[in-house]
């Protein structure tokens, strides 16, 4: 069974760019829709954005244009970049895969702390 | 943005209980409503999409209903593994938004 894995630096300095990748196995990217969400410590879930199988993206406006989700077919990965981070961006970040806008499979999550 | 509310925010229940959680959208979302289960320290698990369609592998003790602005998630007979936090999410319009969660504990 395909499993997803988020990876990237666990510590990012304020004003820098958070970069995470989502990897898996078995014809990973093709014909799938991908979602990123996050969860600040002790809080609820926040939708970050979405890329569909055609490569079209939608992002949460609350992130004020700081987010980019893209696919790298050569590496079979989905990536998330969030620029100009602050402490408010400290969270566990999850990637999800589905046949539509609601994932049926989630990664285990990656904790990213923003601190100098 | 569409605002999602859930009630109750928490509830205490016993094994075998029937549990119902309510989710309300600030405007009509047709049946574009999903439910997720999350246990402490774990990733969310997708339970239901389209208001009432179970994700593959989800046991039939879970059921969802509703359309428009009012939705419910029902667990027919609560088991120890069901104690968790449950979130609803609308995907009718961007940005997709989650409810604040309902914690189900003993």
PDB file of C-alpha atoms in Angstrom:
ATOM      1  CA  UNK A   1       0.000   0.000   0.000  1.00  0.00           C
ATOM      2  CA  UNK A   2       1.202   3.464  -0.846  1.00  0.00           C
ATOM      3  CA  UNK A   3       2.389   5.473   2.114  1.00  0.00           C
ATOM      4  CA  UNK A   4       3.137   9.155   2.142  1.00  0.00           C
ATOM      5  CA  UNK A   5       6.042  10.815   3.878  1.00  0.00           C
ATOM      6  CA  UNK A   6       6.607  14.497   4.482  1.00  0.00           C
ATOM      7  CA  UNK A   7      10.199  15.592   4.787  1.00  0.00           C
ATOM      8  CA  UNK A   8      12.155  18.797   5.239  1.00  0.00           C
ATOM      9  CA  UNK A   9      13.912  20.914   7.843  1.00  0.00           C
ATOM     10  CA  UNK A  10      12.333  20.808  11.271  1.00  0.00           C
ATOM     11  CA  UNK A  11      13.624  24.275  12.159  1.00  0.00           C
ATOM     12  CA  UNK A  12      13.304  27.389  10.013  1.00  0.00           C
ATOM     13  CA  UNK A  13      14.399  30.918  10.901  1.00  0.00           C
ATOM     14  CA  UNK A  14      11.919  33.790  10.850  1.00  0.00           C
ATOM     15  CA  UNK A  15      11.616  35.513   7.436  1.00  0.00           C
ATOM     16  CA  UNK A  16      13.040  32.471   5.648  1.00  0.00           C
ATOM     17  CA  UNK A  17      11.222  29.958   3.435  1.00  0.00           C
ATOM     18  CA  UNK A  18       9.758  26.724   4.732  1.00  0.00           C
ATOM     19  CA  UNK A  19      10.192  23.882   2.233  1.00  0.00           C
ATOM     20  CA  UNK A  20       8.640  20.452   2.538  1.00  0.00           C
ATOM     21  CA  UNK A  21       8.276  17.559   0.154  1.00  0.00           C
ATOM     22  CA  UNK A  22       5.746  14.762   0.075  1.00  0.00           C
ATOM     23  CA  UNK A  23       6.977  11.434  -1.240  1.00  0.00           C
ATOM     24  CA  UNK A  24       5.537   8.019  -1.733  1.00  0.00           C
ATOM     25  CA  UNK A  25       5.666   4.908  -3.821  1.00  0.00           C
ATOM     26  CA  UNK A  26       3.944   3.302  -6.737  1.00  0.00           C
ATOM     27  CA  UNK A  27       3.184   5.710  -9.603  1.00  0.00           C
ATOM     28  CA  UNK A  28       2.932   8.373  -7.044  1.00  0.00           C
ATOM     29  CA  UNK A  29       1.919  11.598  -8.672  1.00  0.00           C
ATOM     30  CA  UNK A  30      -0.081  10.701 -11.728  1.00  0.00           C
ATOM     31  CA  UNK A  31      -3.854  11.092 -11.735  1.00  0.00           C
ATOM     32  CA  UNK A  32      -3.968  12.279  -8.140  1.00  0.00           C
ATOM     33  CA  UNK A  33      -4.998  15.391  -6.314  1.00  0.00           C
ATOM     34  CA  UNK A  34      -2.796  16.706  -3.506  1.00  0.00           C
ATOM     35  CA  UNK A  35      -3.624  18.706  -0.423  1.00  0.00           C
ATOM     36  CA  UNK A  36      -1.496  20.357   2.247  1.00  0.00           C
ATOM     37  CA  UNK A  37      -2.918  21.178   5.664  1.00  0.00           C
ATOM     38  CA  UNK A  38      -1.298  22.200   8.925  1.00  0.00           C
ATOM     39  CA  UNK A  39      -1.980  22.081  12.633  1.00  0.00           C
ATOM     40  CA  UNK A  40      -0.362  24.484  15.112  1.00  0.00           C
ATOM     41  CA  UNK A  41       0.484  22.845  18.447  1.00  0.00           C
ATOM     42  CA  UNK A  42      -2.682  22.217  20.432  1.00  0.00           C
ATOM     43  CA  UNK A  43      -4.935  23.748  17.790  1.00  0.00           C
ATOM     44  CA  UNK A  44      -7.217  22.677  14.951  1.00  0.00           C
ATOM     45  CA  UNK A  45      -6.645  21.963  11.287  1.00  0.00           C
ATOM     46  CA  UNK A  46      -5.997  24.646   8.674  1.00  0.00           C
ATOM     47  CA  UNK A  47      -6.249  24.061   4.919  1.00  0.00           C
ATOM     48  CA  UNK A  48      -3.187  25.430   3.109  1.00  0.00           C
ATOM     49  CA  UNK A  49      -3.855  24.550  -0.500  1.00  0.00           C
ATOM     50  CA  UNK A  50      -4.423  22.038  -3.227  1.00  0.00           C
ATOM     51  CA  UNK A  51      -3.007  20.938  -6.574  1.00  0.00           C
ATOM     52  CA  UNK A  52      -5.106  18.800  -8.877  1.00  0.00           C
ATOM     53  CA  UNK A  53      -4.013  16.201 -11.404  1.00  0.00           C
ATOM     54  CA  UNK A  54      -3.885  18.877 -14.116  1.00  0.00           C
ATOM     55  CA  UNK A  55      -1.458  20.957 -12.091  1.00  0.00           C
ATOM     56  CA  UNK A  56      -4.003  23.637 -11.186  1.00  0.00           C
ATOM     57  CA  UNK A  57      -3.585  25.107  -7.728  1.00  0.00           C
ATOM     58  CA  UNK A  58      -5.680  26.871  -5.113  1.00  0.00           C
ATOM     59  CA  UNK A  59      -4.326  28.420  -1.947  1.00  0.00           C
ATOM     60  CA  UNK A  60      -5.706  29.780   1.293  1.00  0.00           C
ATOM     61  CA  UNK A  61      -5.790  33.598   0.983  1.00  0.00           C
ATOM     62  CA  UNK A  62      -5.028  33.833   4.705  1.00  0.00           C
ATOM     63  CA  UNK A  63      -1.447  32.927   3.787  1.00  0.00           C
ATOM     64  CA  UNK A  64      -1.256  36.172   1.803  1.00  0.00           C
ATOM     65  CA  UNK A  65       0.409  34.857  -1.315  1.00  0.00           C
ATOM     66  CA  UNK A  66       3.291  33.237   0.551  1.00  0.00           C
ATOM     67  CA  UNK A  67       2.517  29.646  -0.451  1.00  0.00           C
ATOM     68  CA  UNK A  68       3.423  27.594  -3.502  1.00  0.00           C
ATOM     69  CA  UNK A  69       2.483  23.961  -4.123  1.00  0.00           C
ATOM     70  CA  UNK A  70       4.071  22.212  -7.060  1.00  0.00           C
ATOM     71  CA  UNK A  71       4.794  18.781  -8.443  1.00  0.00           C
ATOM     72  CA  UNK A  72       8.128  17.388  -9.557  1.00  0.00           C
ATOM     73  CA  UNK A  73       7.346  14.437 -11.757  1.00  0.00           C
ATOM     74  CA  UNK A  74      11.023  13.616 -12.264  1.00  0.00           C
ATOM     75  CA  UNK A  75      11.419  13.091  -8.518  1.00  0.00           C
ATOM     76  CA  UNK A  76       7.897  11.814  -7.990  1.00  0.00           C
ATOM     77  CA  UNK A  77       7.320  14.414  -5.281  1.00  0.00           C
ATOM     78  CA  UNK A  78       4.918  17.144  -4.315  1.00  0.00           C
ATOM     79  CA  UNK A  79       6.411  20.203  -2.673  1.00  0.00           C
ATOM     80  CA  UNK A  80       5.208  22.967  -0.380  1.00  0.00           C
ATOM     81  CA  UNK A  81       6.977  26.289  -0.014  1.00  0.00           C
ATOM     82  CA  UNK A  82       5.921  28.966   2.452  1.00  0.00           C
ATOM     83  CA  UNK A  83       7.904  32.166   2.392  1.00  0.00           C
ATOM     84  CA  UNK A  84       8.530  34.883   4.982  1.00  0.00           C
ATOM     85  CA  UNK A  85       7.645  32.602   7.871  1.00  0.00           C
ATOM     86  CA  UNK A  86       6.954  33.774  11.394  1.00  0.00           C
ATOM     87  CA  UNK A  87       6.380  31.962  14.674  1.00  0.00           C
ATOM     88  CA  UNK A  88       2.702  31.716  13.697  1.00  0.00           C
ATOM     89  CA  UNK A  89       3.710  29.249  10.985  1.00  0.00           C
ATOM     90  CA  UNK A  90       4.995  26.751  13.547  1.00  0.00           C
ATOM     91  CA  UNK A  91       2.868  23.660  13.011  1.00  0.00           C
ATOM     92  CA  UNK A  92       2.706  20.033  11.962  1.00  0.00           C
ATOM     93  CA  UNK A  93       2.331  19.975   8.190  1.00  0.00           C
ATOM     94  CA  UNK A  94       0.480  17.135   6.478  1.00  0.00           C
ATOM     95  CA  UNK A  95       0.214  16.146   2.840  1.00  0.00           C
ATOM     96  CA  UNK A  96      -2.740  14.205   1.537  1.00  0.00           C
ATOM     97  CA  UNK A  97      -3.543  12.360  -1.679  1.00  0.00           C
ATOM     98  CA  UNK A  98      -6.929  11.731  -3.243  1.00  0.00           C
ATOM     99  CA  UNK A  99      -8.961  11.253  -6.383  1.00  0.00           C
ATOM    100  CA  UNK A 100     -10.563  14.623  -5.738  1.00  0.00           C
ATOM    101  CA  UNK A 101     -10.355  17.522  -3.297  1.00  0.00           C
ATOM    102  CA  UNK A 102     -10.662  15.300  -0.207  1.00  0.00           C
ATOM    103  CA  UNK A 103      -7.652  13.088   0.443  1.00  0.00           C
ATOM    104  CA  UNK A 104      -8.126   9.437   1.285  1.00  0.00           C
ATOM    105  CA  UNK A 105      -4.509   9.000   2.359  1.00  0.00           C
ATOM    106  CA  UNK A 106      -2.407  11.206   4.606  1.00  0.00           C
ATOM    107  CA  UNK A 107       1.243  11.385   5.507  1.00  0.00           C
ATOM    108  CA  UNK A 108       2.348  11.099   9.105  1.00  0.00           C
ATOM    109  CA  UNK A 109       3.109  14.812   9.326  1.00  0.00           C
ATOM    110  CA  UNK A 110       6.219  16.931   9.750  1.00  0.00           C
ATOM    111  CA  UNK A 111       6.704  19.343  12.635  1.00  0.00           C
ATOM    112  CA  UNK A 112       8.231  22.631  11.534  1.00  0.00           C
ATOM    113  CA  UNK A 113       9.289  25.125  14.169  1.00  0.00           C
ATOM    114  CA  UNK A 114       9.998  28.730  13.259  1.00  0.00           C
ATOM    115  CA  UNK A 115      12.586  30.154  15.601  1.00  0.00           C
ATOM    116  CA  UNK A 116      15.870  32.003  15.495  1.00  0.00           C
TER     117      UNK A 116
ATOM    118  CA  UNK B   1     -14.822  32.399   3.542  1.00  0.00           C
ATOM    119  CA  UNK B   2     -17.391  29.846   4.664  1.00  0.00           C
ATOM    120  CA  UNK B   3     -17.351  29.457   8.430  1.00  0.00           C
ATOM    121  CA  UNK B   4     -17.859  25.991   9.907  1.00  0.00           C
ATOM    122  CA  UNK B   5     -19.105  25.392  13.428  1.00  0.00           C
ATOM    123  CA  UNK B   6     -19.404  22.123  15.332  1.00  0.00           C
ATOM    124  CA  UNK B   7     -21.375  21.107  18.360  1.00  0.00           C
ATOM    125  CA  UNK B   8     -20.688  20.046  20.937  1.00  0.00           C
ATOM    126  CA  UNK B   9     -17.049  21.081  21.277  1.00  0.00           C
ATOM    127  CA  UNK B  10     -16.512  18.038  23.451  1.00  0.00           C
ATOM    128  CA  UNK B  11     -18.521  15.167  24.807  1.00  0.00           C
ATOM    129  CA  UNK B  12     -18.077  12.327  27.209  1.00  0.00           C
ATOM    130  CA  UNK B  13     -19.443   8.959  26.218  1.00  0.00           C
ATOM    131  CA  UNK B  14     -19.203   5.295  27.067  1.00  0.00           C
ATOM    132  CA  UNK B  15     -18.380   2.230  25.018  1.00  0.00           C
ATOM    133  CA  UNK B  16     -21.520   1.165  23.166  1.00  0.00           C
ATOM    134  CA  UNK B  17     -23.074   4.632  23.117  1.00  0.00           C
ATOM    135  CA  UNK B  18     -24.553   6.145  19.981  1.00  0.00           C
ATOM    136  CA  UNK B  19     -22.883   9.489  19.367  1.00  0.00           C
ATOM    137  CA  UNK B  20     -23.973  12.321  17.092  1.00  0.00           C
ATOM    138  CA  UNK B  21     -21.873  15.352  16.167  1.00  0.00           C
ATOM    139  CA  UNK B  22     -23.329  18.342  14.346  1.00  0.00           C
ATOM    140  CA  UNK B  23     -21.592  20.577  11.819  1.00  0.00           C
ATOM    141  CA  UNK B  24     -23.065  23.779  10.436  1.00  0.00           C
ATOM    142  CA  UNK B  25     -21.899  25.903   7.510  1.00  0.00           C
ATOM    143  CA  UNK B  26     -22.360  29.674   7.365  1.00  0.00           C
ATOM    144  CA  UNK B  27     -23.863  29.313   3.888  1.00  0.00           C
ATOM    145  CA  UNK B  28     -25.167  26.487   1.762  1.00  0.00           C
ATOM    146  CA  UNK B  29     -22.540  24.005   0.586  1.00  0.00           C
ATOM    147  CA  UNK B  30     -24.765  21.386  -1.053  1.00  0.00           C
ATOM    148  CA  UNK B  31     -23.269  18.048   0.048  1.00  0.00           C
ATOM    149  CA  UNK B  32     -19.604  19.115  -0.178  1.00  0.00           C
ATOM    150  CA  UNK B  33     -18.809  18.100   3.370  1.00  0.00           C
ATOM    151  CA  UNK B  34     -16.145  15.745   4.696  1.00  0.00           C
ATOM    152  CA  UNK B  35     -15.448  14.283   8.131  1.00  0.00           C
ATOM    153  CA  UNK B  36     -12.061  13.424   9.624  1.00  0.00           C
ATOM    154  CA  UNK B  37     -10.960  11.586  12.744  1.00  0.00           C
ATOM    155  CA  UNK B  38      -7.747  12.505  14.524  1.00  0.00           C
ATOM    156  CA  UNK B  39      -6.115  10.786  17.467  1.00  0.00           C
ATOM    157  CA  UNK B  40      -3.485  12.543  19.599  1.00  0.00           C
ATOM    158  CA  UNK B  41      -0.134  12.799  17.853  1.00  0.00           C
ATOM    159  CA  UNK B  42      -1.485  11.171  14.691  1.00  0.00           C
ATOM    160  CA  UNK B  43      -2.420  12.324  11.212  1.00  0.00           C
ATOM    161  CA  UNK B  44      -6.063  12.884  10.439  1.00  0.00           C
ATOM    162  CA  UNK B  45      -7.963   9.984   8.934  1.00  0.00           C
ATOM    163  CA  UNK B  46     -10.557  10.624   6.253  1.00  0.00           C
ATOM    164  CA  UNK B  47     -13.899   9.083   7.169  1.00  0.00           C
ATOM    165  CA  UNK B  48     -16.579  10.530   4.916  1.00  0.00           C
ATOM    166  CA  UNK B  49     -16.880  12.732   1.842  1.00  0.00           C
ATOM    167  CA  UNK B  50     -19.900  13.986  -0.056  1.00  0.00           C
ATOM    168  CA  UNK B  51     -21.672  14.291   3.302  1.00  0.00           C
ATOM    169  CA  UNK B  52     -22.510  10.571   3.490  1.00  0.00           C
ATOM    170  CA  UNK B  53     -20.066   8.462   1.429  1.00  0.00           C
ATOM    171  CA  UNK B  54     -17.688   6.386   3.509  1.00  0.00           C
ATOM    172  CA  UNK B  55     -14.051   6.362   2.488  1.00  0.00           C
ATOM    173  CA  UNK B  56     -12.781   2.909   1.554  1.00  0.00           C
ATOM    174  CA  UNK B  57     -12.079   0.815   4.623  1.00  0.00           C
ATOM    175  CA  UNK B  58     -14.094   2.930   7.054  1.00  0.00           C
ATOM    176  CA  UNK B  59     -16.440   0.775   9.142  1.00  0.00           C
ATOM    177  CA  UNK B  60     -20.167   1.138   8.676  1.00  0.00           C
ATOM    178  CA  UNK B  61     -20.669   2.201  12.290  1.00  0.00           C
ATOM    179  CA  UNK B  62     -19.816   5.663  10.964  1.00  0.00           C
ATOM    180  CA  UNK B  63     -22.496   7.468   9.004  1.00  0.00           C
ATOM    181  CA  UNK B  64     -22.998  10.988   7.772  1.00  0.00           C
ATOM    182  CA  UNK B  65     -25.982  12.944   6.627  1.00  0.00           C
ATOM    183  CA  UNK B  66     -27.127  16.414   5.703  1.00  0.00           C
ATOM    184  CA  UNK B  67     -27.172  18.903   2.900  1.00  0.00           C
ATOM    185  CA  UNK B  68     -27.092  22.655   2.562  1.00  0.00           C
ATOM    186  CA  UNK B  69     -25.964  24.046   5.903  1.00  0.00           C
ATOM    187  CA  UNK B  70     -26.599  21.324   8.490  1.00  0.00           C
ATOM    188  CA  UNK B  71     -24.754  18.036   8.754  1.00  0.00           C
ATOM    189  CA  UNK B  72     -24.305  15.219  11.235  1.00  0.00           C
ATOM    190  CA  UNK B  73     -21.776  12.481  11.907  1.00  0.00           C
ATOM    191  CA  UNK B  74     -23.090   9.486  13.827  1.00  0.00           C
ATOM    192  CA  UNK B  75     -21.130   6.681  15.422  1.00  0.00           C
ATOM    193  CA  UNK B  76     -23.605   3.895  16.040  1.00  0.00           C
ATOM    194  CA  UNK B  77     -21.806   2.025  18.802  1.00  0.00           C
ATOM    195  CA  UNK B  78     -18.762   3.734  20.246  1.00  0.00           C
ATOM    196  CA  UNK B  79     -15.693   1.554  20.656  1.00  0.00           C
ATOM    197  CA  UNK B  80     -12.438   2.317  22.518  1.00  0.00           C
ATOM    198  CA  UNK B  81     -10.650   3.074  19.233  1.00  0.00           C
ATOM    199  CA  UNK B  82     -13.229   5.765  18.399  1.00  0.00           C
ATOM    200  CA  UNK B  83     -12.194   8.123  21.161  1.00  0.00           C
ATOM    201  CA  UNK B  84     -10.656  10.960  19.171  1.00  0.00           C
ATOM    202  CA  UNK B  85     -11.300  14.446  17.828  1.00  0.00           C
ATOM    203  CA  UNK B  86     -13.590  14.754  14.830  1.00  0.00           C
ATOM    204  CA  UNK B  87     -13.429  17.583  12.291  1.00  0.00           C
ATOM    205  CA  UNK B  88     -15.793  18.545   9.489  1.00  0.00           C
ATOM    206  CA  UNK B  89     -14.561  20.363   6.382  1.00  0.00           C
ATOM    207  CA  UNK B  90     -16.404  22.058   3.556  1.00  0.00           C
ATOM    208  CA  UNK B  91     -15.051  21.846   0.022  1.00  0.00           C
ATOM    209  CA  UNK B  92     -17.806  23.673  -1.803  1.00  0.00           C
ATOM    210  CA  UNK B  93     -15.762  26.829  -2.303  1.00  0.00           C
ATOM    211  CA  UNK B  94     -12.212  28.012  -1.782  1.00  0.00           C
ATOM    212  CA  UNK B  95     -10.649  28.294   0.664  1.00  0.00           C
ATOM    213  CA  UNK B  96     -11.756  24.963   2.026  1.00  0.00           C
ATOM    214  CA  UNK B  97     -12.426  25.384   5.747  1.00  0.00           C
ATOM    215  CA  UNK B  98     -12.502  23.097   8.765  1.00  0.00           C
ATOM    216  CA  UNK B  99     -14.720  23.158  11.789  1.00  0.00           C
ATOM    217  CA  UNK B 100     -13.047  23.633  15.183  1.00  0.00           C
ATOM    218  CA  UNK B 101     -13.373  19.963  16.105  1.00  0.00           C
ATOM    219  CA  UNK B 102     -15.343  17.832  18.559  1.00  0.00           C
ATOM    220  CA  UNK B 103     -13.399  15.860  21.124  1.00  0.00           C
ATOM    221  CA  UNK B 104     -14.989  12.551  22.086  1.00  0.00           C
ATOM    222  CA  UNK B 105     -13.657  11.094  25.299  1.00  0.00           C
ATOM    223  CA  UNK B 106     -14.650   8.780  28.076  1.00  0.00           C
TER     224      UNK B 106
END
